[in-house]
PDB file of C-alpha atoms in Angstrom:
ATOM      1  CA  MET A  99     121.231  99.647 100.654  1.00 47.00           C
ATOM      2  CA  ALA A 100     123.330 102.788 100.847  1.00 44.00           C
ATOM      3  CA  LEU A 101     121.406 105.999 100.436  1.00 47.00           C
ATOM      4  CA  GLN A 102     122.342 108.515  97.774  1.00 53.00           C
ATOM      5  CA  SER A 103     122.343 112.264  98.343  1.00 63.00           C
ATOM      6  CA  ARG A 104     119.605 113.008  95.818  1.00 82.00           C
ATOM      7  CA  ALA A 105     116.027 111.767  95.911  1.00 95.00           C
ATOM      8  CA  ILE A 106     115.800 108.287  94.440  1.00 97.00           C
ATOM      9  CA  PRO A 107     113.986 108.396  91.082  1.00 98.00           C
ATOM     10  CA  VAL A 108     111.129 105.885  90.837  1.00 98.00           C
ATOM     11  CA  LEU A 109     109.996 105.224  87.277  1.00 98.00           C
ATOM     12  CA  ILE A 110     106.268 104.517  87.350  1.00 98.00           C
ATOM     13  CA  THR A 111     105.333 102.365  84.379  1.00 97.00           C
ATOM     14  CA  ARG A 112     101.679 101.804  85.250  1.00 95.00           C
ATOM     15  CA  PRO A 113      98.955 103.148  82.952  1.00 91.00           C
ATOM     16  CA  GLN A 114      96.924 106.150  84.022  1.00 90.00           C
ATOM     17  CA  PRO A 115      95.167 106.820  86.339  1.00 87.00           C
ATOM     18  CA  GLN A 116      96.960 104.140  88.380  1.00 90.00           C
ATOM     19  CA  ALA A 117     100.313 105.822  87.714  1.00 95.00           C
ATOM     20  CA  SER A 118      99.336 109.143  89.308  1.00 95.00           C
ATOM     21  CA  ARG A 119      97.737 107.421  92.292  1.00 94.00           C
ATOM     22  CA  PHE A 120     100.828 105.295  92.868  1.00 96.00           C
ATOM     23  CA  ALA A 121     103.047 108.378  92.636  1.00 97.00           C
ATOM     24  CA  GLN A 122     101.002 109.984  95.415  1.00 97.00           C
ATOM     25  CA  VAL A 123     101.266 106.822  97.528  1.00 97.00           C
ATOM     26  CA  LEU A 124     105.056 106.995  97.221  1.00 98.00           C
ATOM     27  CA  ARG A 125     105.141 110.701  98.131  1.00 97.00           C
ATOM     28  CA  ASP A 126     102.935 110.065 101.159  1.00 97.00           C
ATOM     29  CA  ARG A 127     105.140 107.170 102.298  1.00 97.00           C
ATOM     30  CA  PHE A 128     108.637 108.430 101.509  1.00 97.00           C
ATOM     31  CA  GLY A 129     108.296 112.205 101.120  1.00 96.00           C
ATOM     32  CA  ASP A 130     111.241 113.941  99.474  1.00 95.00           C
ATOM     33  CA  ALA A 131     113.379 110.790  99.620  1.00 96.00           C
ATOM     34  CA  VAL A 132     111.888 109.662  96.303  1.00 97.00           C
ATOM     35  CA  ASP A 133     111.185 111.355  92.996  1.00 97.00           C
ATOM     36  CA  PRO A 134     108.252 109.616  91.262  1.00 98.00           C
ATOM     37  CA  VAL A 135     108.530 109.949  87.474  1.00 98.00           C
ATOM     38  CA  LEU A 136     105.527 108.975  85.360  1.00 98.00           C
ATOM     39  CA  THR A 137     106.354 106.918  82.294  1.00 98.00           C
ATOM     40  CA  PRO A 138     103.267 104.786  81.536  1.00 97.00           C
ATOM     41  CA  LEU A 139     104.108 101.922  79.199  1.00 97.00           C
ATOM     42  CA  LEU A 140     100.511 100.923  78.481  1.00 94.00           C
ATOM     43  CA  GLN A 141      97.616 103.018  77.207  1.00 92.00           C
ATOM     44  CA  PRO A 142      94.095 101.529  77.457  1.00 90.00           C
ATOM     45  CA  VAL A 143      91.861 101.558  74.377  1.00 92.00           C
ATOM     46  CA  PHE A 144      88.236 100.461  74.743  1.00 92.00           C
ATOM     47  CA  LEU A 145      86.891  98.192  72.006  1.00 89.00           C
ATOM     48  CA  ASP A 146      83.410  97.974  70.549  1.00 79.00           C
ATOM     49  CA  GLN A 147      81.628  94.698  71.239  1.00 68.00           C
ATOM     50  CA  PRO A 148      80.991  93.069  67.818  1.00 60.00           C
ATOM     51  CA  SER A 149      78.976  90.096  69.089  1.00 67.00           C
ATOM     52  CA  PRO A 150      76.188  89.562  71.633  1.00 76.00           C
ATOM     53  CA  ILE A 151      77.395  89.246  75.217  1.00 83.00           C
ATOM     54  CA  PRO A 152      76.612  85.817  76.724  1.00 86.00           C
ATOM     55  CA  THR A 153      74.091  85.543  79.521  1.00 89.00           C
ATOM     56  CA  ALA A 154      75.789  85.397  82.908  1.00 96.00           C
ATOM     57  CA  LYS A 155      74.938  85.576  86.594  1.00 98.00           C
ATOM     58  CA  ALA A 156      78.213  87.222  87.599  1.00 98.00           C
ATOM     59  CA  LEU A 157      81.091  89.091  86.008  1.00 98.00           C
ATOM     60  CA  ILE A 158      84.788  88.415  86.426  1.00 98.00           C
ATOM     61  CA  LEU A 159      86.874  91.608  86.516  1.00 97.00           C
ATOM     62  CA  THR A 160      90.659  91.396  86.643  1.00 93.00           C
ATOM     63  CA  SER A 161      91.557  95.080  86.283  1.00 90.00           C
ATOM     64  CA  GLU A 162      90.249  98.582  86.828  1.00 92.00           C
ATOM     65  CA  THR A 163      90.095  98.994  83.059  1.00 93.00           C
ATOM     66  CA  GLY A 164      87.940  95.867  82.876  1.00 94.00           C
ATOM     67  CA  ALA A 165      85.540  97.440  85.365  1.00 96.00           C
ATOM     68  CA  GLN A 166      85.428 100.627  83.310  1.00 95.00           C
ATOM     69  CA  ALA A 167      84.832  98.577  80.165  1.00 94.00           C
ATOM     70  CA  ALA A 168      81.934  96.805  81.871  1.00 95.00           C
ATOM     71  CA  ALA A 169      80.327 100.149  82.735  1.00 95.00           C
ATOM     72  CA  ARG A 170      80.794 101.343  79.137  1.00 93.00           C
ATOM     73  CA  GLN A 171      79.178  98.169  77.815  1.00 91.00           C
ATOM     74  CA  ARG A 172      76.242  98.634  80.150  1.00 92.00           C
ATOM     75  CA  GLN A 173      75.835 102.260  79.076  1.00 91.00           C
ATOM     76  CA  ALA A 174      75.824 101.064  75.458  1.00 88.00           C
ATOM     77  CA  GLY A 175      72.838  98.817  76.230  1.00 88.00           C
ATOM     78  CA  ALA A 176      74.475  95.495  77.122  1.00 89.00           C
ATOM     79  CA  VAL A 177      72.617  93.465  79.734  1.00 91.00           C
ATOM     80  CA  LEU A 178      75.171  92.643  82.415  1.00 95.00           C
ATOM     81  CA  PRO A 179      74.774  91.156  85.896  1.00 97.00           C
ATOM     82  CA  ASP A 180      75.199  93.405  88.914  1.00 97.00           C
ATOM     83  CA  LEU A 181      77.476  90.961  90.733  1.00 98.00           C
ATOM     84  CA  ALA A 182      81.205  91.194  89.935  1.00 98.00           C
ATOM     85  CA  TYR A 183      84.009  89.017  91.267  1.00 98.00           C
ATOM     86  CA  CYS A 184      87.179  91.132  91.289  1.00 97.00           C
ATOM     87  CA  VAL A 185      90.834  90.184  91.450  1.00 93.00           C
ATOM     88  CA  GLY A 186      91.668  92.728  94.160  1.00 90.00           C
ATOM     89  CA  ASP A 187      90.390  95.528  96.329  1.00 91.00           C
ATOM     90  CA  ARG A 188      91.299  98.360  93.921  1.00 88.00           C
ATOM     91  CA  THR A 189      89.394  96.752  91.038  1.00 93.00           C
ATOM     92  CA  ALA A 190      86.518  96.065  93.424  1.00 96.00           C
ATOM     93  CA  LYS A 191      86.450  99.696  94.593  1.00 95.00           C
ATOM     94  CA  VAL A 192      86.322 100.988  91.009  1.00 95.00           C
ATOM     95  CA  ALA A 193      83.609  98.475  90.043  1.00 98.00           C
ATOM     96  CA  GLN A 194      81.571  99.355  93.124  1.00 98.00           C
ATOM     97  CA  GLY A 195      81.822 103.033  92.248  1.00 97.00           C
ATOM     98  CA  LEU A 196      80.447 102.187  88.815  1.00 97.00           C
ATOM     99  CA  GLY A 197      77.368 100.530  90.291  1.00 97.00           C
ATOM    100  CA  PHE A 198      78.328  96.875  90.602  1.00 98.00           C
ATOM    101  CA  SER A 199      77.948  94.673  93.661  1.00 98.00           C
ATOM    102  CA  VAL A 200      81.444  93.333  94.279  1.00 98.00           C
ATOM    103  CA  VAL A 201      83.347  90.484  95.878  1.00 98.00           C
ATOM    104  CA  SER A 202      87.134  90.867  96.071  1.00 97.00           C
ATOM    105  CA  ALA A 203      89.644  88.016  95.944  1.00 95.00           C
ATOM    106  CA  ASP A 204      92.204  90.375  97.518  1.00 89.00           C
ATOM    107  CA  GLY A 205      95.044  88.819  95.537  1.00 80.00           C
ATOM    108  CA  ASP A 206      96.018  87.593  92.097  1.00 82.00           C
ATOM    109  CA  ALA A 207      94.523  85.365  89.398  1.00 86.00           C
ATOM    110  CA  GLU A 208      95.113  82.239  91.496  1.00 90.00           C
ATOM    111  CA  ALA A 209      93.251  83.696  94.457  1.00 92.00           C
ATOM    112  CA  LEU A 210      90.418  84.754  92.159  1.00 95.00           C
ATOM    113  CA  LEU A 211      90.212  81.264  90.637  1.00 96.00           C
ATOM    114  CA  GLN A 212      89.864  79.674  94.065  1.00 96.00           C
ATOM    115  CA  LEU A 213      87.193  82.210  95.020  1.00 97.00           C
ATOM    116  CA  LEU A 214      85.219  81.482  91.857  1.00 98.00           C
ATOM    117  CA  LEU A 215      85.469  77.733  92.414  1.00 97.00           C
ATOM    118  CA  SER A 216      84.038  78.237  95.897  1.00 97.00           C
ATOM    119  CA  CYS A 217      81.130  80.298  94.499  1.00 97.00           C
ATOM    120  CA  GLN A 218      79.949  78.092  91.625  1.00 96.00           C
ATOM    121  CA  LYS A 219      76.360  78.882  92.573  1.00 97.00           C
ATOM    122  CA  ASP A 220      76.888  82.223  90.813  1.00 98.00           C
ATOM    123  CA  ALA A 221      77.871  80.613  87.487  1.00 97.00           C
ATOM    124  CA  PRO A 222      77.727  81.142  84.579  1.00 98.00           C
ATOM    125  CA  PHE A 223      80.531  83.683  84.853  1.00 98.00           C
ATOM    126  CA  LEU A 224      81.516  86.230  82.221  1.00 97.00           C
ATOM    127  CA  HIS A 225      85.089  87.556  82.143  1.00 97.00           C
ATOM    128  CA  LEU A 226      85.308  91.002  80.544  1.00 95.00           C
ATOM    129  CA  ARG A 227      89.013  91.180  79.834  1.00 92.00           C
ATOM    130  CA  GLY A 228      91.801  92.811  77.921  1.00 90.00           C
ATOM    131  CA  GLN A 229      93.230  91.590  74.653  1.00 88.00           C
ATOM    132  CA  ASP A 230      96.408  90.358  76.340  1.00 80.00           C
ATOM    133  CA  SER A 231      94.908  88.871  79.474  1.00 74.00           C
ATOM    134  CA  ARG A 232      96.874  86.225  81.375  1.00 69.00           C
ATOM    135  CA  GLY A 233      95.837  83.549  83.819  1.00 69.00           C
ATOM    136  CA  ASP A 234      93.459  81.640  81.505  1.00 88.00           C
ATOM    137  CA  LEU A 235      90.685  81.888  84.078  1.00 94.00           C
ATOM    138  CA  VAL A 236      87.827  80.894  81.809  1.00 96.00           C
ATOM    139  CA  ARG A 237      89.549  77.783  80.442  1.00 96.00           C
ATOM    140  CA  ARG A 238      90.554  76.708  83.941  1.00 96.00           C
ATOM    141  CA  LEU A 239      86.993  77.139  85.166  1.00 97.00           C
ATOM    142  CA  GLN A 240      85.655  75.201  82.187  1.00 97.00           C
ATOM    143  CA  ASP A 241      88.163  72.417  82.869  1.00 97.00           C
ATOM    144  CA  ARG A 242      86.486  72.072  86.265  1.00 96.00           C
ATOM    145  CA  SER A 243      83.011  71.953  84.680  1.00 97.00           C
ATOM    146  CA  VAL A 244      82.164  75.517  85.731  1.00 97.00           C
ATOM    147  CA  GLN A 245      80.180  77.504  83.177  1.00 97.00           C
ATOM    148  CA  ALA A 246      82.227  80.512  82.089  1.00 97.00           C
ATOM    149  CA  SER A 247      82.935  82.594  78.992  1.00 96.00           C
ATOM    150  CA  ASP A 248      84.843  85.735  78.137  1.00 94.00           C
ATOM    151  CA  ARG A 249      84.760  88.780  75.906  1.00 93.00           C
ATOM    152  CA  ILE A 250      87.595  91.105  74.936  1.00 92.00           C
ATOM    153  CA  THR A 251      86.480  94.642  75.764  1.00 92.00           C
ATOM    154  CA  TYR A 252      89.732  96.628  75.761  1.00 93.00           C
ATOM    155  CA  ALA A 253      93.345  96.581  74.659  1.00 92.00           C
ATOM    156  CA  GLN A 254      96.481  97.968  76.272  1.00 89.00           C
ATOM    157  CA  ARG A 255      98.674  99.607  73.614  1.00 93.00           C
ATOM    158  CA  PRO A 256     102.419  99.798  74.336  1.00 95.00           C
ATOM    159  CA  ALA A 257     103.985 103.209  74.877  1.00 96.00           C
ATOM    160  CA  HIS A 258     107.560 104.508  74.928  1.00 96.00           C
ATOM    161  CA  ILE A 259     109.683 105.538  77.888  1.00 96.00           C
ATOM    162  CA  SER A 260     109.084 109.239  78.547  1.00 96.00           C
ATOM    163  CA  PRO A 261     111.798 111.822  77.749  1.00 96.00           C
ATOM    164  CA  LYS A 262     112.202 112.638  81.449  1.00 97.00           C
ATOM    165  CA  ALA A 263     112.688 108.973  82.301  1.00 97.00           C
ATOM    166  CA  LYS A 264     115.263 108.629  79.511  1.00 97.00           C
ATOM    167  CA  ALA A 265     117.188 111.593  80.873  1.00 97.00           C
ATOM    168  CA  ILE A 266     117.278 110.018  84.332  1.00 97.00           C
ATOM    169  CA  LEU A 267     118.434 106.676  82.926  1.00 96.00           C
ATOM    170  CA  ALA A 268     121.262 108.401  81.065  1.00 96.00           C
ATOM    171  CA  GLU A 269     122.843 109.562  84.361  1.00 95.00           C
ATOM    172  CA  PRO A 270     124.668 107.467  86.997  1.00 95.00           C
ATOM    173  CA  GLY A 271     122.751 106.744  90.196  1.00 94.00           C
ATOM    174  CA  LEU A 272     120.208 104.378  91.650  1.00 95.00           C
ATOM    175  CA  VAL A 273     116.816 104.198  89.903  1.00 96.00           C
ATOM    176  CA  ALA A 274     113.893 102.127  91.223  1.00 97.00           C
ATOM    177  CA  VAL A 275     111.496 100.541  88.728  1.00 97.00           C
ATOM    178  CA  PRO A 276     108.315  98.959  90.158  1.00 97.00           C
ATOM    179  CA  LEU A 277     106.685  96.588  87.634  1.00 96.00           C
ATOM    180  CA  PHE A 278     103.063  95.578  88.098  1.00 93.00           C
ATOM    181  CA  SER A 279     102.317  93.201  85.210  1.00 90.00           C
ATOM    182  CA  PRO A 280     104.140  90.707  82.989  1.00 90.00           C
ATOM    183  CA  ARG A 281     103.315  92.737  79.889  1.00 90.00           C
ATOM    184  CA  THR A 282     104.632  95.948  81.408  1.00 94.00           C
ATOM    185  CA  ALA A 283     107.822  94.105  82.341  1.00 95.00           C
ATOM    186  CA  GLU A 284     108.223  92.889  78.763  1.00 94.00           C
ATOM    187  CA  ILE A 285     107.686  96.382  77.328  1.00 95.00           C
ATOM    188  CA  TRP A 286     110.075  97.857  79.886  1.00 95.00           C
ATOM    189  CA  CYS A 287     112.831  95.445  78.829  1.00 94.00           C
ATOM    190  CA  SER A 288     112.182  96.147  75.153  1.00 94.00           C
ATOM    191  CA  GLU A 289     112.294  99.915  75.699  1.00 95.00           C
ATOM    192  CA  LEU A 290     115.360  99.706  77.914  1.00 94.00           C
ATOM    193  CA  ALA A 291     117.258  97.863  75.178  1.00 92.00           C
ATOM    194  CA  LYS A 292     116.779 100.946  72.964  1.00 93.00           C
ATOM    195  CA  THR A 293     117.723 103.463  75.666  1.00 93.00           C
ATOM    196  CA  ALA A 294     121.164 104.675  76.748  1.00 92.00           C
ATOM    197  CA  CYS A 295     121.374 103.654  80.397  1.00 94.00           C
ATOM    198  CA  MET A 296     124.091 104.622  82.874  1.00 95.00           C
ATOM    199  CA  ALA A 297     121.860 104.221  85.930  1.00 95.00           C
ATOM    200  CA  THR A 298     121.935 101.364  88.417  1.00 93.00           C
ATOM    201  CA  LEU A 299     118.509  99.801  88.097  1.00 94.00           C
ATOM    202  CA  LEU A 300     116.612  98.158  90.922  1.00 95.00           C
ATOM    203  CA  PRO A 301     113.418  96.545  89.574  1.00 95.00           C
ATOM    204  CA  PHE A 302     110.588  95.544  91.925  1.00 97.00           C
ATOM    205  CA  ALA A 303     108.105  92.918  90.717  1.00 96.00           C
ATOM    206  CA  LEU A 304     104.528  92.571  91.942  1.00 93.00           C
ATOM    207  CA  SER A 305     104.719  88.779  91.605  1.00 91.00           C
ATOM    208  CA  GLN A 306     106.865  85.910  90.395  1.00 91.00           C
ATOM    209  CA  ALA A 307     105.010  86.003  87.071  1.00 89.00           C
ATOM    210  CA  VAL A 308     106.102  89.620  86.623  1.00 93.00           C
ATOM    211  CA  ALA A 309     109.688  88.777  87.578  1.00 93.00           C
ATOM    212  CA  ASP A 310     109.686  85.905  85.068  1.00 92.00           C
ATOM    213  CA  SER A 311     108.922  88.418  82.313  1.00 92.00           C
ATOM    214  CA  VAL A 312     112.073  90.432  82.982  1.00 91.00           C
ATOM    215  CA  GLN A 313     114.922  89.630  80.606  1.00 80.00           C
ATOM    216  CA  ALA A 314     117.526  87.200  81.900  1.00 68.00           C
ATOM    217  CA  ASP A 315     120.319  89.773  82.038  1.00 66.00           C
ATOM    218  CA  LEU A 316     118.224  91.986  84.321  1.00 65.00           C
ATOM    219  CA  THR A 317     116.781  89.364  86.658  1.00 59.00           C
ATOM    220  CA  ALA A 318     119.644  89.298  89.178  1.00 68.00           C
ATOM    221  CA  ASN A 319     118.449  92.476  90.900  1.00 84.00           C
ATOM    222  CA  VAL A 320     114.676  91.906  90.731  1.00 94.00           C
ATOM    223  CA  LEU A 321     112.992  92.015  94.132  1.00 95.00           C
ATOM    224  CA  ILE A 322     109.578  90.366  94.399  1.00 96.00           C
ATOM    225  CA  ALA A 323     106.780  91.574  96.667  1.00 96.00           C
ATOM    226  CA  GLU A 324     105.657  89.139  99.363  1.00 95.00           C
ATOM    227  CA  LYS A 325     102.066  89.464  98.156  1.00 89.00           C
ATOM    228  CA  PRO A 326     100.729  90.623  94.768  1.00 85.00           C
ATOM    229  CA  THR A 327      99.443  93.920  96.164  1.00 87.00           C
ATOM    230  CA  GLN A 328     100.481  97.555  95.912  1.00 91.00           C
ATOM    231  CA  ASP A 329     101.054  97.739  99.673  1.00 93.00           C
ATOM    232  CA  ALA A 330     103.408  94.762  99.492  1.00 95.00           C
ATOM    233  CA  ILE A 331     105.488  96.227  96.677  1.00 97.00           C
ATOM    234  CA  VAL A 332     105.762  99.544  98.550  1.00 97.00           C
ATOM    235  CA  HIS A 333     106.895  97.629 101.638  1.00 97.00           C
ATOM    236  CA  LYS A 334     109.536  95.797  99.592  1.00 97.00           C
ATOM    237  CA  MET A 335     110.740  99.146  98.245  1.00 97.00           C
ATOM    238  CA  SER A 336     110.946 100.545 101.767  1.00 97.00           C
ATOM    239  CA  GLN A 337     113.084  97.608 102.895  1.00 97.00           C
ATOM    240  CA  ALA A 338     115.420  97.674  99.895  1.00 96.00           C
ATOM    241  CA  LEU A 339     115.827 101.421  99.509  1.00 95.00           C
ATOM    242  CA  PHE A 340     115.713 102.624 103.111  1.00 94.00           C
ATOM    243  CA  GLY A 341     116.165  99.545 105.292  1.00 90.00           C
ATOM    244  CA  ALA A 342     112.820 100.073 106.954  1.00 77.00           C
TER     245      ALA A 342
END
């Protein structure tokens, strides 16, 4: 792809603190060739637990926020197992820092499902999840006669595109938009429909599921990471934006 004279704006739609960390990753990788612009489209809200938490031998954690919610529940007096099966290394690192013993699936929901099926000795499992969780892990485990349950411990509230991001979209030029979840992709499309846009957008999707959540009229340019990891999406950006 042809380079433009200015730094390429990269609109970072991830919630905090992931957004700031990802911005630093981009600066470290691409230097002044990119201009990371924070515009989180989800804001986590922790929920009180209205009912007793089921007994479990191991937790299922599918996000950093889920790990933080688990620690908050434990601080509030909930009896939770120490062992946590995590969707990826970042979630595992956060959970480990909060005092849990972790096993990482190093992938997506499918990889985590296969890991859990191979570790049925640690059932019953308890998935502490968000209000809009995808993947249906608990039902799929139950369908295979594995004991599992879930509890909603947090919600991700939608947010608007930031004023700075709107100003960038209003000007001609290439703008990269990495998208890390189906819900973020849906909110992005909804917000974009209400925003004056003269920019040429290049969306990057963490996975096919994320790409499938982008509106049909925007899907032609979506580039999908080879693996559902942050490193893979950065690599895809490097190839598409800089040919390297």
